[in-house]
């Protein structure tokens, strides 16, 4: 890129912005790019460490204020680094102030409800920072690729997602959605390294290979889901994620920007406490 | 102490061990002691950093094996440092592998059930490490001090707690319970510092002062609860906690010993994965 990169260059056009949505393509984004790299891996790591400390400060203010809520949604193909992102970006955040909600294949009880039922239960409360590790977006990806969802049902689900996220936003939830974008080649390397290291076999599920066979179908499903659900109050960003360091740096930068937009301040001192001496 | 300190010197005698339980007194434990200090604060911090990394490794194995469960229960008077312990001890543990369950005053829905109902819901699943930040022990402390519980009901609750923890242990849960032991003077200093710093007023609840007035009653309630529920499979430890660094070091050491007792190994490599090359 010739011009200075900006986080919003990686914003998925908002739903309803017809022309821009139509021309949006994941292939336009280089998975190996490192637009927010500061130069060297060492410098990037130092930067991330700074960001991590600032995120902790922001989370403490969020918690102190008990008013706003922050939700980070992480999606991406297998091995795209959702787990690693959580670990790196939130390394300094107080575990008391962070809630991770992982969504796996629905249980029979979950599947017996509407697809947003189990997700809603994990929406952040006032003062909470919640990360969805996978999310309701799985429900417009997997069943679509497996051919279990009609086009009409798929479009209705997009609609329900937009409405649901608007409800959360109306209740004071700042929402950030990140698609961790890796190449098929990079996934091959990562899966292979799990196979080559017997201590990592427990991370490996043979069904990952099935999903890999449908790489193109999943990319198309992601493209459609992203363009149908990127909105001003719940925007999607494409995060080039072949480089783990860059991926972490960019997610942290996006999240920090969300926090900064909240103008979080500590609650005012309580007059009633002034001058009290504890006996 | 003249002799080399041992973690089990701080073990509350097991329930049923009549004579030892009868003579157990919290006042026998010096809140300001630092038996597991390595000498300097700097050296202690380095030691804690080592422990933190080892706890992360242990947690990953626990998660990989998906068989055992680990539960840490933290109790202590206000300002005894439950939050600070969690932050320091688990600083290196992957947030994906750690679940913190905080228990505040019961909601009306929770209070409409038996006192273990809301607690049971947060018991760790296979492969999980869970921390109870306060716990079912509040229910044999607060209502007792407030005179809301007959002696008979209190004794029955101790019994139910022992049975409940035995159920968890029978299901493969390793349980460690730590009482963070501070002095009344140290609590005064900590409360005062919250009052003197207006940015910390949000942490201050005037009800903390009410509980402080009943310091002796709470100490007696703790003494009885600890001796009635310290068992071989769910032991209580008294952690001298006036020194934050020592407190963190001792809790981490206790927890590491629990993990080491589990002999966690990575699951065996999957034969079916050997030699696979990802296309």
Coordinates of C-alpha atoms in Angstrom, one line a residue:
Chain A
X1 CA 0.0 0.0 0.0
X2 CA 1.3 3.4 -1.0
X3 CA -0.9 5.4 1.3
X4 CA -0.7 5.2 5.1
X5 CA -2.9 2.4 6.2
X6 CA -6.0 3.2 8.3
X7 CA -8.0 0.7 10.4
X8 CA -11.1 1.6 8.4
X9 CA -9.5 0.4 5.2
X10 CA -10.3 -3.0 6.6
X11 CA -13.9 -2.3 7.5
X12 CA -16.5 -4.4 5.6
X13 CA -18.9 -1.9 3.9
X14 CA -22.1 -1.4 5.9
X15 CA -25.2 -3.4 5.0
X16 CA -27.5 -1.5 2.8
X17 CA -24.6 0.3 1.0
X18 CA -25.5 -1.6 -2.1
X19 CA -22.7 -0.9 -4.5
X20 CA -19.9 -1.2 -2.0
X21 CA -21.3 -4.4 -0.6
X22 CA -21.7 -6.0 -4.0
X23 CA -18.0 -5.4 -4.9
X24 CA -16.6 -6.5 -1.6
X25 CA -14.4 -9.5 -1.9
X26 CA -12.2 -11.3 0.7
X27 CA -9.7 -12.0 -2.0
X28 CA -9.0 -8.2 -2.2
X29 CA -7.4 -8.5 1.2
X30 CA -3.9 -10.0 1.4
X31 CA -3.8 -12.5 4.2
X32 CA 0.0 -12.0 4.5
X33 CA -0.1 -8.2 4.7
X34 CA 1.1 -6.5 7.8
X35 CA -0.3 -3.0 7.4
X36 CA -0.1 -2.1 11.1
X37 CA 3.3 -3.6 11.7
X38 CA 5.7 -1.1 13.1
X39 CA 8.6 -2.6 11.2
X40 CA 10.2 -5.4 13.2
X41 CA 8.6 -8.2 15.1
X42 CA 10.4 -7.0 18.2
X43 CA 8.9 -3.5 17.9
X44 CA 5.5 -5.0 17.2
X45 CA 5.7 -7.1 20.3
X46 CA 6.6 -4.0 22.4
X47 CA 3.7 -2.1 20.9
X48 CA 1.3 -5.0 21.7
X49 CA 2.6 -5.0 25.2
X50 CA 1.7 -1.3 25.5
X51 CA -1.7 -1.9 24.0
X52 CA -2.3 -4.8 26.4
X53 CA -1.6 -2.6 29.4
X54 CA -3.9 0.1 28.0
X55 CA -6.7 -2.4 27.5
X56 CA -6.4 -3.4 31.1
X57 CA -6.7 0.2 32.2
X58 CA -9.7 0.6 30.0
X59 CA -11.3 -2.5 31.3
X60 CA -10.9 -1.4 34.8
X61 CA -12.7 1.9 34.0
X62 CA -15.4 0.0 32.3
X63 CA -15.9 -2.2 35.3
X64 CA -15.7 0.8 37.7
X65 CA -18.4 2.7 35.8
X66 CA -20.7 -0.3 35.4
X67 CA -22.6 1.3 32.6
X68 CA -21.2 0.5 29.2
X69 CA -20.6 -3.0 27.8
X70 CA -18.0 -4.2 25.3
X71 CA -18.4 -7.2 23.0
X72 CA -15.7 -8.6 20.8
X73 CA -16.7 -11.3 18.3
X74 CA -14.0 -13.4 16.8
X75 CA -14.5 -15.5 13.7
X76 CA -12.3 -17.2 11.3
X77 CA -11.5 -20.6 9.6
X78 CA -9.9 -23.4 11.7
X79 CA -6.4 -22.4 12.9
X80 CA -7.0 -18.8 12.0
X81 CA -5.9 -18.0 15.6
X82 CA -9.0 -17.1 17.6
X83 CA -7.6 -18.7 20.8
X84 CA -4.1 -17.2 20.2
X85 CA -5.6 -13.8 19.7
X86 CA -7.5 -14.0 23.0
X87 CA -4.4 -15.1 24.9
X88 CA -2.1 -12.4 23.4
X89 CA -4.5 -9.4 23.3
X90 CA -5.9 -9.9 26.8
X91 CA -2.6 -10.9 28.5
X92 CA -2.7 -8.0 30.9
X93 CA -6.4 -7.7 31.4
X94 CA -7.6 -8.7 34.9
X95 CA -9.2 -12.2 34.6
X96 CA -11.9 -10.8 36.9
X97 CA -13.0 -8.4 34.2
X98 CA -12.9 -10.6 31.2
X99 CA -15.5 -13.2 30.1
X100 CA -14.8 -15.6 27.3
X101 CA -17.8 -17.3 25.8
X102 CA -16.8 -20.2 23.5
X103 CA -19.5 -21.5 21.2
X104 CA -19.1 -25.0 19.9
X105 CA -21.5 -27.2 18.0
X106 CA -24.9 -26.7 19.7
X107 CA -26.0 -29.2 22.3
X108 CA -29.4 -30.9 21.8
X109 CA -30.9 -28.5 24.3
X110 CA -29.4 -25.4 22.5
X111 CA -30.4 -26.7 19.1
X112 CA -34.0 -27.0 20.4
X113 CA -34.2 -23.2 20.7
X114 CA -33.8 -20.5 18.2
X115 CA -30.2 -19.9 17.1
X116 CA -29.7 -16.7 19.1
X117 CA -31.0 -18.2 22.4
X118 CA -27.7 -19.6 23.7
X119 CA -25.8 -16.6 22.5
X120 CA -28.1 -14.0 24.2
X121 CA -27.4 -15.7 27.5
X122 CA -23.7 -14.6 27.2
X123 CA -24.3 -11.0 26.2
X124 CA -22.1 -8.7 28.4
X125 CA -23.7 -7.1 31.4
X126 CA -23.0 -3.5 32.4
X127 CA -19.3 -3.1 33.1
X128 CA -18.4 -6.3 31.3
X129 CA -16.0 -7.1 28.5
X130 CA -17.0 -10.3 26.8
X131 CA -15.3 -12.1 23.9
X132 CA -17.3 -14.5 21.7
X133 CA -14.9 -17.2 20.6
X134 CA -16.9 -18.2 17.6
X135 CA -20.5 -17.0 17.8
X136 CA -24.0 -16.9 16.3
X137 CA -22.1 -16.5 12.9
X138 CA -21.4 -20.2 12.9
X139 CA -25.2 -20.6 12.3
X140 CA -25.0 -18.8 9.0
X141 CA -21.8 -20.6 7.9
X142 CA -21.8 -24.3 8.8
X143 CA -25.5 -25.1 7.9
X144 CA -25.2 -23.1 4.7
X145 CA -22.1 -24.9 3.5
X146 CA -23.6 -28.2 4.5
X147 CA -26.7 -27.3 2.5
X148 CA -29.0 -27.5 5.6
X149 CA -30.4 -24.0 5.2
X150 CA -32.6 -22.6 2.4
X151 CA -31.7 -19.2 0.9
X152 CA -34.8 -17.7 2.5
X153 CA -33.8 -19.0 6.0
X154 CA -30.3 -17.8 5.5
X155 CA -31.5 -14.3 4.7
X156 CA -33.9 -14.3 7.6
X157 CA -31.0 -15.3 9.9
X158 CA -28.9 -12.3 8.7
X159 CA -31.9 -10.2 9.5
X160 CA -32.3 -11.6 12.9
X161 CA -28.6 -11.1 13.6
X162 CA -28.8 -7.4 12.6
X163 CA -31.8 -7.0 14.9
X164 CA -30.2 -8.8 17.8
X165 CA -27.0 -6.8 17.6
X166 CA -29.0 -3.6 17.4
X167 CA -30.8 -4.6 20.6
X168 CA -27.4 -5.1 22.3
X169 CA -26.2 -1.8 20.9
X170 CA -29.3 0.0 22.1
X171 CA -28.6 -1.4 25.6
X172 CA -25.2 0.3 25.6
X173 CA -23.0 -2.5 24.1
X174 CA -20.1 -1.4 21.9
X175 CA -19.7 -4.2 19.4
X176 CA -16.5 -5.1 17.4
X177 CA -16.4 -8.0 15.0
X178 CA -13.1 -9.4 13.7
X179 CA -12.7 -11.9 10.9
X180 CA -9.3 -13.4 11.2
X181 CA -8.3 -13.8 7.6
X182 CA -5.8 -16.5 6.7
X183 CA -4.8 -18.2 3.4
X184 CA -5.5 -21.8 2.6
X185 CA -1.7 -22.3 2.4
X186 CA -1.2 -20.9 5.9
X187 CA -4.0 -23.2 7.2
X188 CA -2.2 -26.2 5.6
X189 CA 1.1 -25.2 7.4
X190 CA -0.7 -24.8 10.8
X191 CA -2.7 -28.1 10.5
X192 CA 0.5 -29.9 9.4
X193 CA 2.4 -28.6 12.4
X194 CA -0.3 -29.9 14.7
X195 CA 0.0 -33.3 13.1
X196 CA 3.8 -33.3 13.2
X197 CA 3.8 -32.6 17.0
X198 CA 2.2 -35.5 18.8
X199 CA 1.7 -33.3 21.9
X200 CA -0.7 -31.2 19.8
X201 CA -2.8 -34.1 18.5
X202 CA -5.4 -33.3 21.2
X203 CA -6.0 -30.0 19.4
X204 CA -6.7 -31.9 16.1
X205 CA -10.1 -32.9 15.1
X206 CA -10.5 -34.9 11.8
X207 CA -13.6 -32.9 11.0
X208 CA -11.2 -29.9 10.5
X209 CA -10.1 -31.7 7.3
X210 CA -13.7 -31.9 6.1
X211 CA -14.2 -28.2 6.5
X212 CA -10.9 -27.6 4.7
X213 CA -12.1 -29.5 1.7
X214 CA -14.9 -26.9 1.5
X215 CA -12.6 -23.9 1.8
X216 CA -14.1 -22.0 -1.1
X217 CA -17.6 -22.5 0.1
X218 CA -16.7 -21.3 3.5
X219 CA -15.0 -18.2 2.1
X220 CA -18.1 -17.4 0.1
X221 CA -20.3 -18.0 3.2
X222 CA -18.1 -15.6 5.1
X223 CA -18.2 -13.0 2.4
X224 CA -22.0 -13.0 2.4
X225 CA -22.4 -13.1 6.1
X226 CA -19.9 -10.2 6.6
X227 CA -21.6 -8.0 4.0
X228 CA -25.1 -8.8 5.3
X229 CA -24.2 -7.9 8.9
X230 CA -21.6 -5.2 9.0
X231 CA -23.4 -2.2 10.4
X232 CA -22.4 1.1 11.9
X233 CA -23.0 -0.1 15.4
X234 CA -21.7 -3.7 14.9
X235 CA -19.0 -3.4 12.2
X236 CA -16.9 -6.2 10.8
X237 CA -13.2 -5.8 10.1
X238 CA -11.0 -8.1 8.0
X239 CA -7.8 -8.8 9.9
X240 CA -4.9 -10.1 7.8
X241 CA -3.9 -13.0 10.1
X242 CA -1.2 -15.1 8.4
X243 CA 1.2 -13.2 10.7
X244 CA 0.2 -13.9 14.3
X245 CA 2.0 -10.8 15.6
X246 CA 0.2 -8.6 13.2
X247 CA -3.1 -10.2 13.8
X248 CA -2.8 -9.6 17.6
X249 CA -1.6 -6.0 17.1
X250 CA -4.5 -5.1 14.8
X251 CA -7.2 -6.7 16.9
X252 CA -5.8 -4.9 20.0
X253 CA -5.7 -1.6 18.0
X254 CA -9.3 -2.0 16.9
X255 CA -10.5 -2.8 20.4
X256 CA -8.6 0.1 22.0
X257 CA -10.3 2.4 19.5
X258 CA -13.6 1.1 20.6
X259 CA -12.8 1.7 24.3
X260 CA -11.5 5.1 23.6
X261 CA -14.7 6.0 21.8
X262 CA -16.6 5.3 25.1
X263 CA -14.8 8.1 27.0
X264 CA -14.6 6.0 30.1
X265 CA -13.8 7.9 33.3
X266 CA -13.8 6.7 36.8
X267 CA -17.0 7.4 38.6
X268 CA -16.9 10.6 40.6
X269 CA -15.6 10.4 44.2
X270 CA -18.4 9.8 46.8
X271 CA -18.9 12.9 48.9
X272 CA -20.1 10.7 51.7
X273 CA -16.7 9.0 52.0
X274 CA -14.6 12.2 52.2
X275 CA -12.8 12.6 55.5
X276 CA -13.9 9.3 56.9
X277 CA -11.4 7.7 59.2
X278 CA -11.7 3.9 59.6
X279 CA -11.7 2.8 63.3
Chain B
X1 CA 9.4 -20.4 63.1
X2 CA 12.5 -22.3 63.9
X3 CA 11.7 -25.4 61.8
X4 CA 11.5 -25.2 58.0
X5 CA 7.9 -24.2 57.2
X6 CA 5.8 -26.7 55.3
X7 CA 2.6 -26.0 53.4
X8 CA 0.7 -28.5 55.6
X9 CA 1.6 -26.5 58.7
X10 CA -1.2 -24.2 57.5
X11 CA -3.7 -27.0 56.9
X12 CA -6.9 -26.8 59.0
X13 CA -7.3 -30.1 60.9
X14 CA -9.6 -32.5 59.1
X15 CA -13.2 -32.6 60.3
X16 CA -13.8 -35.5 62.6
X17 CA -10.3 -35.2 64.1
X18 CA -11.9 -34.2 67.4
X19 CA -9.0 -33.0 69.5
X20 CA -7.2 -31.1 66.8
X21 CA -10.3 -29.4 65.5
X22 CA -11.2 -28.3 69.0
X23 CA -7.9 -26.6 69.7
X24 CA -7.6 -24.9 66.2
X25 CA -7.6 -21.1 66.5
X26 CA -7.1 -18.6 63.8
X27 CA -5.2 -16.4 66.3
X28 CA -2.5 -19.0 66.3
X29 CA -1.6 -17.9 62.8
X30 CA 0.3 -14.7 62.4
X31 CA -1.3 -12.7 59.6
X32 CA 1.9 -10.9 59.0
X33 CA 4.1 -14.0 58.7
X34 CA 5.8 -14.7 55.5
X35 CA 6.8 -18.4 56.0
X36 CA 7.2 -19.1 52.2
X37 CA 9.0 -15.9 51.4
X38 CA 12.3 -16.5 49.7
X39 CA 13.9 -13.6 51.4
X40 CA 13.4 -10.4 49.4
X41 CA 10.3 -9.1 47.7
X42 CA 12.2 -9.1 44.4
X43 CA 13.1 -12.8 44.7
X44 CA 9.5 -13.6 45.8
X45 CA 8.2 -11.9 42.6
X46 CA 10.6 -13.9 40.4
X47 CA 9.5 -17.1 42.2
X48 CA 5.8 -16.2 41.6
X49 CA 6.5 -15.5 38.0
X50 CA 8.0 -19.0 37.7
X51 CA 5.0 -20.5 39.4
X52 CA 2.6 -18.6 37.2
X53 CA 4.3 -20.1 34.1
X54 CA 4.1 -23.6 35.6
X55 CA 0.4 -23.1 36.4
X56 CA -0.2 -22.2 32.8
X57 CA 1.5 -25.3 31.6
X58 CA -0.4 -27.4 34.1
X59 CA -3.7 -25.8 33.0
X60 CA -3.0 -26.6 29.4
X61 CA -2.4 -30.3 30.2
X62 CA -5.6 -30.3 32.3
X63 CA -7.5 -28.9 29.3
X64 CA -5.8 -31.3 26.8
X65 CA -6.7 -34.3 28.9
X66 CA -10.3 -33.2 29.5
X67 CA -10.6 -35.6 32.4
X68 CA -9.7 -34.0 35.8
X69 CA -11.2 -30.8 37.2
X70 CA -9.6 -28.3 39.6
X71 CA -11.5 -26.0 41.9
X72 CA -9.9 -23.2 44.0
X73 CA -12.1 -21.6 46.6
X74 CA -11.0 -18.2 47.9
X75 CA -12.5 -16.8 51.1
X76 CA -11.5 -14.0 53.4
X77 CA -12.7 -10.8 55.1
X78 CA -13.2 -7.7 52.9
X79 CA -9.9 -6.4 51.5
X80 CA -8.2 -9.7 52.3
X81 CA -7.1 -9.8 48.6
X82 CA -9.3 -12.3 46.8
X83 CA -9.3 -10.2 43.6
X84 CA -5.6 -9.4 43.8
X85 CA -4.7 -13.1 44.3
X86 CA -6.7 -14.1 41.2
X87 CA -5.0 -11.5 39.2
X88 CA -1.4 -12.3 40.3
X89 CA -1.6 -16.1 40.5
X90 CA -3.3 -16.5 37.2
X91 CA -1.4 -13.8 35.3
X92 CA 0.1 -16.3 32.9
X93 CA -2.8 -18.7 32.6
X94 CA -4.6 -18.7 29.3
X95 CA -7.9 -16.9 29.8
X96 CA -9.5 -19.6 27.7
X97 CA -8.7 -22.2 30.4
X98 CA -9.7 -20.3 33.5
X99 CA -13.2 -19.6 34.8
X100 CA -13.8 -17.2 37.6
X101 CA -17.1 -17.6 39.4
X102 CA -17.8 -14.6 41.7
X103 CA -20.5 -15.0 44.3
X104 CA -22.2 -11.9 45.5
X105 CA -25.3 -11.5 47.7
X106 CA -27.9 -14.0 46.3
X107 CA -30.4 -12.6 43.9
X108 CA -34.1 -13.3 44.7
X109 CA -34.1 -16.2 42.2
X110 CA -31.0 -17.7 43.8
X111 CA -32.3 -17.2 47.3
X112 CA -35.5 -19.0 46.3
X113 CA -33.4 -22.2 45.9
X114 CA -31.2 -24.2 48.3
X115 CA -27.9 -22.5 49.1
X116 CA -25.9 -24.8 46.9
X117 CA -28.0 -24.5 43.8
X118 CA -26.3 -21.5 42.3
X119 CA -22.9 -22.8 43.3
X120 CA -23.3 -26.2 41.7
X121 CA -24.0 -24.5 38.4
X122 CA -20.5 -23.2 38.4
X123 CA -18.7 -26.5 39.3
X124 CA -15.8 -27.1 36.9
X125 CA -16.4 -29.4 33.9
X126 CA -13.8 -32.0 32.8
X127 CA -10.6 -30.1 31.8
X128 CA -11.6 -26.9 33.6
X129 CA -9.9 -24.8 36.2
X130 CA -12.4 -22.8 38.1
X131 CA -11.9 -20.2 40.9
X132 CA -14.7 -19.4 43.3
X133 CA -14.3 -15.8 44.3
X134 CA -16.3 -16.1 47.5
X135 CA -18.5 -19.2 47.5
X136 CA -21.1 -21.3 49.4
X137 CA -19.1 -20.5 52.5
X138 CA -20.7 -17.0 52.6
X139 CA -23.9 -18.9 53.5
X140 CA -22.4 -20.2 56.8
X141 CA -20.8 -16.8 57.6
X142 CA -23.1 -13.9 56.9
X143 CA -26.5 -15.3 58.0
X144 CA -24.8 -16.7 61.1
X145 CA -23.3 -13.4 62.1
X146 CA -26.5 -11.6 61.4
X147 CA -28.4 -14.2 63.6
X148 CA -30.5 -15.4 60.7
X149 CA -29.6 -19.1 61.1
X150 CA -30.3 -21.4 64.0
X151 CA -27.4 -23.6 65.3
X152 CA -29.2 -26.6 63.9
X153 CA -29.5 -25.1 60.5
X154 CA -25.8 -24.0 60.6
X155 CA -24.7 -27.5 61.4
X156 CA -26.9 -29.0 58.7
X157 CA -25.3 -26.6 56.2
X158 CA -21.8 -27.7 57.2
X159 CA -23.0 -31.2 56.6
X160 CA -24.4 -30.4 53.2
X161 CA -21.2 -28.6 52.2
X162 CA -19.1 -31.7 53.1
X163 CA -21.5 -33.9 51.1
X164 CA -21.5 -31.5 48.1
X165 CA -17.7 -31.3 48.0
X166 CA -17.5 -35.0 48.3
X167 CA -19.7 -35.3 45.3
X168 CA -17.4 -33.0 43.3
X169 CA -14.4 -34.9 44.5
X170 CA -16.0 -38.2 43.5
X171 CA -16.5 -36.8 40.0
X172 CA -12.8 -36.1 39.6
X173 CA -12.5 -32.6 41.0
X174 CA -9.4 -31.7 42.9
X175 CA -10.4 -29.1 45.5
X176 CA -8.3 -26.5 47.3
X177 CA -9.7 -24.0 49.7
X178 CA -7.7 -21.0 50.9
X179 CA -8.7 -18.6 53.7
X180 CA -6.8 -15.3 53.2
X181 CA -6.0 -14.3 56.7
X182 CA -5.5 -10.6 57.4
X183 CA -5.4 -8.7 60.7
X184 CA -8.0 -6.1 61.7
X185 CA -5.3 -3.5 61.5
X186 CA -4.3 -4.4 58.0
X187 CA -8.0 -4.2 56.9
X188 CA -8.1 -0.7 58.5
X189 CA -5.1 0.4 56.4
X190 CA -6.6 -1.0 53.2
X191 CA -10.1 0.4 53.7
X192 CA -8.5 3.8 54.6
X193 CA -6.4 3.8 51.4
X194 CA -9.6 3.2 49.4
X195 CA -11.2 6.2 51.1
X196 CA -8.2 8.4 50.6
X197 CA -8.0 7.8 46.9
X198 CA -11.1 9.2 45.2
X199 CA -10.5 7.0 42.1
X200 CA -11.1 4.0 44.3
X201 CA -14.4 5.1 45.9
X202 CA -16.2 2.8 43.5
X203 CA -14.6 -0.1 45.2
X204 CA -16.0 1.0 48.5
X205 CA -19.3 -0.1 49.9
X206 CA -20.5 1.4 53.2
X207 CA -21.7 -2.1 54.2
X208 CA -18.0 -3.1 54.4
X209 CA -17.9 -0.9 57.6
X210 CA -20.8 -2.8 59.1
X211 CA -19.1 -6.1 58.6
X212 CA -15.9 -4.6 60.1
X213 CA -17.8 -3.8 63.3
X214 CA -18.5 -7.5 63.6
X215 CA -14.9 -8.5 63.0
X216 CA -14.7 -10.9 66.0
X217 CA -18.0 -12.6 65.1
X218 CA -16.8 -13.2 61.6
X219 CA -13.5 -14.6 62.8
X220 CA -15.4 -17.0 65.0
X221 CA -17.7 -17.9 62.1
X222 CA -14.7 -18.6 59.9
X223 CA -13.0 -20.7 62.6
X224 CA -16.1 -22.9 63.0
X225 CA -16.8 -23.2 59.2
X226 CA -13.1 -24.1 58.5
X227 CA -13.0 -26.8 61.1
X228 CA -16.3 -28.2 60.1
X229 CA -15.5 -28.5 56.4
X230 CA -11.8 -29.2 56.1
X231 CA -11.5 -32.7 54.7
X232 CA -8.9 -34.8 53.1
X233 CA -10.4 -34.3 49.7
X234 CA -11.4 -30.6 50.2
X235 CA -8.9 -29.2 52.6
X236 CA -8.7 -25.7 54.0
X237 CA -5.5 -23.8 54.3
X238 CA -4.9 -20.6 56.3
X239 CA -2.9 -18.2 54.2
X240 CA -1.1 -15.4 56.0
X241 CA -2.2 -12.5 53.8
X242 CA -1.0 -9.1 55.3
X243 CA 1.8 -9.3 52.8
X244 CA 0.3 -9.5 49.3
X245 CA 3.4 -10.9 47.7
X246 CA 3.5 -13.7 50.3
X247 CA -0.2 -14.4 49.9
X248 CA 0.2 -14.8 46.2
X249 CA 3.2 -17.0 46.5
X250 CA 1.6 -19.3 49.0
X251 CA -1.7 -19.7 47.1
X252 CA 0.3 -20.4 43.9
X253 CA 2.5 -23.0 45.7
X254 CA -0.6 -24.7 47.1
X255 CA -2.3 -24.8 43.8
X256 CA 0.8 -26.1 42.0
X257 CA 1.0 -28.9 44.5
X258 CA -2.6 -29.9 43.7
X259 CA -1.8 -29.9 40.0
X260 CA 1.3 -31.9 40.5
X261 CA -0.7 -34.5 42.4
X262 CA -2.8 -35.1 39.3
X263 CA 0.1 -36.4 37.3
X264 CA -1.2 -34.7 34.2
X265 CA 0.3 -35.8 30.9
X266 CA -0.7 -34.8 27.4
X267 CA -3.1 -37.3 25.8
X268 CA -1.2 -40.0 23.8
X269 CA -0.6 -39.1 20.2
X270 CA -3.4 -40.3 17.8
X271 CA -2.1 -43.2 15.7
X272 CA -4.7 -42.2 13.1
X273 CA -2.9 -38.9 12.6
X274 CA 0.6 -40.2 12.0
X275 CA 2.1 -39.6 8.6
X276 CA -0.9 -37.5 7.4
X277 CA 0.1 -34.8 4.9
X278 CA -2.4 -32.0 4.6
X279 CA -3.4 -31.2 1.0

